[in-house]
Amino acid sequence: MTGQSLTPASLLHLKATALGHALQGASRPGLLVLVSLGILLLWGEVYSSWRALTFLGRFGDIGTNVFARVLEIGLITLCSGVTFSATTAAIQTLYLSDDLNFLLTQPLPTWRVFALKVFETFLNTALVPVFLILPLIFTVGAFSGTRLGICGDGPGCFPDLCGPRGAGRSAGRAAYARGPGRPCA
């Protein structure tokens, strides 16, 4: 050995190293285009959401309730799409991946291999919808003047995830019912 200490195998470190090597070998103009498109998508989502909220806000409670209903329908559709795509992605990631046989023959606990595969399934199916939903939620929160915090225990709330426990308030309605800085009721 050359002075390096052996550390236990870490599958996440292995995947992170592979990602780093892939990014190093990637085309710089291609990465720049992808980052630019991501920033443009984020800006477009925030700008269009703000414009829609401003337009619908001119109609009072009716307009904000319309936006809340559209947001609810979009979230339900997105969640059901993620659920159905997660099933096929889980089968592909867990049982049809090329590296599964290799990983199972390594001196690693089987649960760690399958935990990594479940994490990969999450990355493949749910991470993009999460990154698409968060700017929308924060835009609704900024528009309604809601401060960022934890529902019930903090000074403010996430606008779409708030409401009395067990009350079943619709998404977004709690944010519109509260004013700036008022706690979740």
PDB file of C-alpha atoms in Angstrom:
ATOM      1  CA  MET A   1       0.000   0.000   0.000  1.00  0.00           C
ATOM      2  CA  THR A   2       1.133   3.532  -0.626  1.00  0.00           C
ATOM      3  CA  GLY A   3       0.003   5.249   2.544  1.00  0.00           C
ATOM      4  CA  GLN A   4      -3.658   5.381   1.560  1.00  0.00           C
ATOM      5  CA  SER A   5      -6.017   4.042   4.143  1.00  0.00           C
ATOM      6  CA  LEU A   6      -8.727   1.756   2.925  1.00  0.00           C
ATOM      7  CA  THR A   7     -12.196   3.086   3.536  1.00  0.00           C
ATOM      8  CA  PRO A   8     -15.364   1.069   3.337  1.00  0.00           C
ATOM      9  CA  ALA A   9     -16.976   1.058  -0.065  1.00  0.00           C
ATOM     10  CA  SER A  10     -19.504   3.822  -0.523  1.00  0.00           C
ATOM     11  CA  LEU A  11     -21.902   3.418  -3.395  1.00  0.00           C
ATOM     12  CA  LEU A  12     -22.916   7.066  -3.312  1.00  0.00           C
ATOM     13  CA  HIS A  13     -19.253   8.091  -3.475  1.00  0.00           C
ATOM     14  CA  LEU A  14     -18.818   5.741  -6.429  1.00  0.00           C
ATOM     15  CA  LYS A  15     -21.817   7.267  -8.225  1.00  0.00           C
ATOM     16  CA  ALA A  16     -20.632  10.809  -7.404  1.00  0.00           C
ATOM     17  CA  THR A  17     -17.193  10.000  -8.796  1.00  0.00           C
ATOM     18  CA  ALA A  18     -18.752   8.621 -11.972  1.00  0.00           C
ATOM     19  CA  LEU A  19     -20.854  11.784 -12.308  1.00  0.00           C
ATOM     20  CA  GLY A  20     -17.771  13.938 -11.824  1.00  0.00           C
ATOM     21  CA  HIS A  21     -15.890  12.032 -14.533  1.00  0.00           C
ATOM     22  CA  ALA A  22     -18.861  12.310 -16.882  1.00  0.00           C
ATOM     23  CA  LEU A  23     -19.049  16.072 -16.310  1.00  0.00           C
ATOM     24  CA  GLN A  24     -15.297  16.451 -16.863  1.00  0.00           C
ATOM     25  CA  GLY A  25     -15.546  14.641 -20.167  1.00  0.00           C
ATOM     26  CA  ALA A  26     -18.625  16.546 -21.297  1.00  0.00           C
ATOM     27  CA  SER A  27     -18.568  19.295 -23.868  1.00  0.00           C
ATOM     28  CA  ARG A  28     -18.248  22.733 -22.223  1.00  0.00           C
ATOM     29  CA  PRO A  29     -20.524  24.465 -24.768  1.00  0.00           C
ATOM     30  CA  GLY A  30     -23.086  21.696 -24.282  1.00  0.00           C
ATOM     31  CA  LEU A  31     -23.029  22.151 -20.503  1.00  0.00           C
ATOM     32  CA  LEU A  32     -23.335  25.910 -20.954  1.00  0.00           C
ATOM     33  CA  VAL A  33     -26.385  25.428 -23.184  1.00  0.00           C
ATOM     34  CA  LEU A  34     -27.989  23.068 -20.636  1.00  0.00           C
ATOM     35  CA  VAL A  35     -27.365  25.445 -17.729  1.00  0.00           C
ATOM     36  CA  SER A  36     -28.687  28.371 -19.798  1.00  0.00           C
ATOM     37  CA  LEU A  37     -31.833  26.421 -20.687  1.00  0.00           C
ATOM     38  CA  GLY A  38     -32.354  25.509 -17.025  1.00  0.00           C
ATOM     39  CA  ILE A  39     -32.034  29.139 -15.943  1.00  0.00           C
ATOM     40  CA  LEU A  40     -34.367  30.228 -18.748  1.00  0.00           C
ATOM     41  CA  LEU A  41     -36.930  27.602 -17.694  1.00  0.00           C
ATOM     42  CA  LEU A  42     -36.735  28.747 -14.081  1.00  0.00           C
ATOM     43  CA  TRP A  43     -37.116  32.405 -15.037  1.00  0.00           C
ATOM     44  CA  GLY A  44     -40.012  31.604 -17.385  1.00  0.00           C
ATOM     45  CA  GLU A  45     -41.822  29.609 -14.721  1.00  0.00           C
ATOM     46  CA  VAL A  46     -41.465  32.311 -12.080  1.00  0.00           C
ATOM     47  CA  TYR A  47     -42.336  35.135 -14.512  1.00  0.00           C
ATOM     48  CA  SER A  48     -45.393  33.416 -15.974  1.00  0.00           C
ATOM     49  CA  SER A  49     -46.651  32.355 -12.534  1.00  0.00           C
ATOM     50  CA  TRP A  50     -46.257  35.899 -11.247  1.00  0.00           C
ATOM     51  CA  ARG A  51     -48.076  37.299 -14.278  1.00  0.00           C
ATOM     52  CA  ALA A  52     -50.908  34.775 -13.902  1.00  0.00           C
ATOM     53  CA  LEU A  53     -51.252  35.561 -10.200  1.00  0.00           C
ATOM     54  CA  THR A  54     -51.233  39.302 -10.920  1.00  0.00           C
ATOM     55  CA  PHE A  55     -53.887  38.923 -13.609  1.00  0.00           C
ATOM     56  CA  LEU A  56     -56.126  36.622 -11.582  1.00  0.00           C
ATOM     57  CA  GLY A  57     -55.578  38.676  -8.437  1.00  0.00           C
ATOM     58  CA  ARG A  58     -57.395  41.579 -10.089  1.00  0.00           C
ATOM     59  CA  PHE A  59     -60.608  39.561  -9.831  1.00  0.00           C
ATOM     60  CA  GLY A  60     -60.342  39.205  -6.056  1.00  0.00           C
ATOM     61  CA  ASP A  61     -61.040  35.946  -4.314  1.00  0.00           C
ATOM     62  CA  ILE A  62     -62.551  34.398  -7.432  1.00  0.00           C
ATOM     63  CA  GLY A  63     -59.319  34.820  -9.380  1.00  0.00           C
ATOM     64  CA  THR A  64     -57.112  33.452  -6.631  1.00  0.00           C
ATOM     65  CA  ASN A  65     -59.456  30.510  -6.135  1.00  0.00           C
ATOM     66  CA  VAL A  66     -59.256  29.794  -9.874  1.00  0.00           C
ATOM     67  CA  PHE A  67     -55.463  29.790  -9.604  1.00  0.00           C
ATOM     68  CA  ALA A  68     -55.685  27.507  -6.557  1.00  0.00           C
ATOM     69  CA  ARG A  69     -57.893  25.055  -8.487  1.00  0.00           C
ATOM     70  CA  VAL A  70     -55.563  25.074 -11.500  1.00  0.00           C
ATOM     71  CA  LEU A  71     -52.625  24.521  -9.150  1.00  0.00           C
ATOM     72  CA  GLU A  72     -54.441  21.621  -7.464  1.00  0.00           C
ATOM     73  CA  ILE A  73     -55.273  19.997 -10.800  1.00  0.00           C
ATOM     74  CA  GLY A  74     -51.680  20.413 -11.947  1.00  0.00           C
ATOM     75  CA  LEU A  75     -50.278  18.924  -8.756  1.00  0.00           C
ATOM     76  CA  ILE A  76     -52.673  15.968  -8.858  1.00  0.00           C
ATOM     77  CA  THR A  77     -51.792  15.293 -12.492  1.00  0.00           C
ATOM     78  CA  LEU A  78     -48.089  15.606 -11.778  1.00  0.00           C
ATOM     79  CA  CYS A  79     -48.252  13.323  -8.739  1.00  0.00           C
ATOM     80  CA  SER A  80     -50.182  10.646 -10.603  1.00  0.00           C
ATOM     81  CA  GLY A  81     -47.757  10.878 -13.517  1.00  0.00           C
ATOM     82  CA  VAL A  82     -44.802  10.483 -11.154  1.00  0.00           C
ATOM     83  CA  THR A  83     -46.489   7.519  -9.497  1.00  0.00           C
ATOM     84  CA  PHE A  84     -47.102   5.692 -12.766  1.00  0.00           C
ATOM     85  CA  SER A  85     -43.682   6.461 -14.198  1.00  0.00           C
ATOM     86  CA  ALA A  86     -42.036   5.441 -10.934  1.00  0.00           C
ATOM     87  CA  THR A  87     -43.406   1.932 -11.319  1.00  0.00           C
ATOM     88  CA  THR A  88     -41.753   1.327 -14.670  1.00  0.00           C
ATOM     89  CA  ALA A  89     -38.611   3.178 -13.614  1.00  0.00           C
ATOM     90  CA  ALA A  90     -38.367   1.077 -10.460  1.00  0.00           C
ATOM     91  CA  ILE A  91     -38.547  -2.143 -12.461  1.00  0.00           C
ATOM     92  CA  GLN A  92     -35.931  -0.854 -14.879  1.00  0.00           C
ATOM     93  CA  THR A  93     -33.623   0.543 -12.197  1.00  0.00           C
ATOM     94  CA  LEU A  94     -33.937  -2.325  -9.764  1.00  0.00           C
ATOM     95  CA  TYR A  95     -33.978  -5.362 -12.004  1.00  0.00           C
ATOM     96  CA  LEU A  96     -32.903  -4.446 -15.535  1.00  0.00           C
ATOM     97  CA  SER A  97     -29.864  -2.266 -14.798  1.00  0.00           C
ATOM     98  CA  ASP A  98     -26.534  -3.329 -16.216  1.00  0.00           C
ATOM     99  CA  ASP A  99     -24.582  -2.840 -12.999  1.00  0.00           C
ATOM    100  CA  LEU A 100     -26.892  -4.750 -10.649  1.00  0.00           C
ATOM    101  CA  ASN A 101     -25.161  -8.112 -11.065  1.00  0.00           C
ATOM    102  CA  PHE A 102     -21.770  -6.456 -10.608  1.00  0.00           C
ATOM    103  CA  LEU A 103     -22.871  -4.633  -7.463  1.00  0.00           C
ATOM    104  CA  LEU A 104     -24.441  -7.741  -5.954  1.00  0.00           C
ATOM    105  CA  THR A 105     -21.178  -9.687  -6.348  1.00  0.00           C
ATOM    106  CA  GLN A 106     -19.223  -7.040  -4.426  1.00  0.00           C
ATOM    107  CA  PRO A 107     -18.582  -7.386  -0.684  1.00  0.00           C
ATOM    108  CA  LEU A 108     -21.449  -5.051   0.142  1.00  0.00           C
ATOM    109  CA  PRO A 109     -24.652  -5.728   2.017  1.00  0.00           C
ATOM    110  CA  THR A 110     -27.517  -6.398  -0.355  1.00  0.00           C
ATOM    111  CA  TRP A 111     -29.689  -3.788   1.365  1.00  0.00           C
ATOM    112  CA  ARG A 112     -27.140  -1.073   0.485  1.00  0.00           C
ATOM    113  CA  VAL A 113     -27.249  -2.033  -3.181  1.00  0.00           C
ATOM    114  CA  PHE A 114     -31.038  -1.925  -3.268  1.00  0.00           C
ATOM    115  CA  ALA A 115     -31.109   1.301  -1.226  1.00  0.00           C
ATOM    116  CA  LEU A 116     -28.886   2.869  -3.896  1.00  0.00           C
ATOM    117  CA  LYS A 117     -31.193   1.591  -6.607  1.00  0.00           C
ATOM    118  CA  VAL A 118     -34.252   3.032  -4.834  1.00  0.00           C
ATOM    119  CA  PHE A 119     -32.398   6.361  -4.550  1.00  0.00           C
ATOM    120  CA  GLU A 120     -31.654   6.205  -8.291  1.00  0.00           C
ATOM    121  CA  THR A 121     -35.346   5.559  -8.923  1.00  0.00           C
ATOM    122  CA  PHE A 122     -36.184   8.691  -6.929  1.00  0.00           C
ATOM    123  CA  LEU A 123     -33.667  10.690  -8.952  1.00  0.00           C
ATOM    124  CA  ASN A 124     -35.090   9.386 -12.223  1.00  0.00           C
ATOM    125  CA  THR A 125     -38.755   9.922 -11.421  1.00  0.00           C
ATOM    126  CA  ALA A 126     -39.284  12.562  -8.772  1.00  0.00           C
ATOM    127  CA  LEU A 127     -36.372  14.991  -8.797  1.00  0.00           C
ATOM    128  CA  VAL A 128     -37.372  16.879 -11.940  1.00  0.00           C
ATOM    129  CA  PRO A 129     -40.984  17.396 -10.767  1.00  0.00           C
ATOM    130  CA  VAL A 130     -39.644  18.606  -7.407  1.00  0.00           C
ATOM    131  CA  PHE A 131     -37.432  21.161  -9.159  1.00  0.00           C
ATOM    132  CA  LEU A 132     -40.392  22.251 -11.293  1.00  0.00           C
ATOM    133  CA  ILE A 133     -42.773  22.625  -8.337  1.00  0.00           C
ATOM    134  CA  LEU A 134     -40.510  24.442  -5.855  1.00  0.00           C
ATOM    135  CA  PRO A 135     -40.180  27.684  -7.881  1.00  0.00           C
ATOM    136  CA  LEU A 136     -43.962  27.742  -8.323  1.00  0.00           C
ATOM    137  CA  ILE A 137     -44.568  27.274  -4.598  1.00  0.00           C
ATOM    138  CA  PHE A 138     -42.049  29.967  -3.698  1.00  0.00           C
ATOM    139  CA  THR A 139     -43.543  32.327  -6.290  1.00  0.00           C
ATOM    140  CA  VAL A 140     -47.029  31.856  -4.819  1.00  0.00           C
ATOM    141  CA  GLY A 141     -45.561  32.442  -1.366  1.00  0.00           C
ATOM    142  CA  ALA A 142     -43.760  35.615  -2.453  1.00  0.00           C
ATOM    143  CA  PHE A 143     -46.864  36.892  -4.237  1.00  0.00           C
ATOM    144  CA  SER A 144     -49.058  36.364  -1.186  1.00  0.00           C
ATOM    145  CA  GLY A 145     -46.464  37.846   1.168  1.00  0.00           C
ATOM    146  CA  THR A 146     -46.050  34.658   3.146  1.00  0.00           C
ATOM    147  CA  ARG A 147     -42.759  34.281   4.944  1.00  0.00           C
ATOM    148  CA  LEU A 148     -40.880  31.033   4.660  1.00  0.00           C
ATOM    149  CA  GLY A 149     -41.137  28.868   7.748  1.00  0.00           C
ATOM    150  CA  ILE A 150     -42.508  25.692   9.189  1.00  0.00           C
ATOM    151  CA  CYS A 151     -46.272  25.310   9.549  1.00  0.00           C
ATOM    152  CA  GLY A 152     -47.563  25.409  13.067  1.00  0.00           C
ATOM    153  CA  ASP A 153     -44.275  26.022  14.853  1.00  0.00           C
ATOM    154  CA  GLY A 154     -42.606  28.777  12.849  1.00  0.00           C
ATOM    155  CA  PRO A 155     -43.310  32.396  12.021  1.00  0.00           C
ATOM    156  CA  GLY A 156     -44.787  31.633   8.591  1.00  0.00           C
ATOM    157  CA  CYS A 157     -45.617  28.783   6.286  1.00  0.00           C
ATOM    158  CA  PHE A 158     -45.030  27.264   2.910  1.00  0.00           C
ATOM    159  CA  PRO A 159     -47.990  28.662   1.015  1.00  0.00           C
ATOM    160  CA  ASP A 160     -49.364  25.448  -0.482  1.00  0.00           C
ATOM    161  CA  LEU A 161     -48.569  23.060   2.316  1.00  0.00           C
ATOM    162  CA  CYS A 162     -50.246  24.968   5.104  1.00  0.00           C
ATOM    163  CA  GLY A 163     -53.472  24.852   6.984  1.00  0.00           C
ATOM    164  CA  PRO A 164     -54.877  23.484  10.197  1.00  0.00           C
ATOM    165  CA  ARG A 165     -53.869  19.949  10.869  1.00  0.00           C
ATOM    166  CA  GLY A 166     -56.449  17.589   9.453  1.00  0.00           C
ATOM    167  CA  ALA A 167     -58.546  20.382   7.965  1.00  0.00           C
ATOM    168  CA  GLY A 168     -57.899  19.456   4.337  1.00  0.00           C
ATOM    169  CA  ARG A 169     -57.565  23.021   3.044  1.00  0.00           C
ATOM    170  CA  SER A 170     -57.008  23.284  -0.672  1.00  0.00           C
ATOM    171  CA  ALA A 171     -53.577  24.087  -2.026  1.00  0.00           C
ATOM    172  CA  GLY A 172     -52.910  27.753  -2.075  1.00  0.00           C
ATOM    173  CA  ARG A 173     -56.105  28.851  -0.313  1.00  0.00           C
ATOM    174  CA  ALA A 174     -54.320  29.115   3.035  1.00  0.00           C
ATOM    175  CA  ALA A 175     -51.761  31.458   1.486  1.00  0.00           C
ATOM    176  CA  TYR A 176     -54.458  33.725   0.091  1.00  0.00           C
ATOM    177  CA  ALA A 177     -56.495  33.736   3.301  1.00  0.00           C
ATOM    178  CA  ARG A 178     -53.512  34.903   5.368  1.00  0.00           C
ATOM    179  CA  GLY A 179     -51.864  38.220   4.990  1.00  0.00           C
ATOM    180  CA  PRO A 180     -48.173  38.926   5.246  1.00  0.00           C
ATOM    181  CA  GLY A 181     -46.658  37.600   8.421  1.00  0.00           C
ATOM    182  CA  ARG A 182     -49.824  36.077   9.832  1.00  0.00           C
ATOM    183  CA  PRO A 183     -49.278  32.564  11.158  1.00  0.00           C
ATOM    184  CA  CYS A 184     -51.056  29.475   9.951  1.00  0.00           C
ATOM    185  CA  ALA A 185     -54.449  29.310  11.594  1.00  0.00           C
TER     186      ALA A 185
END
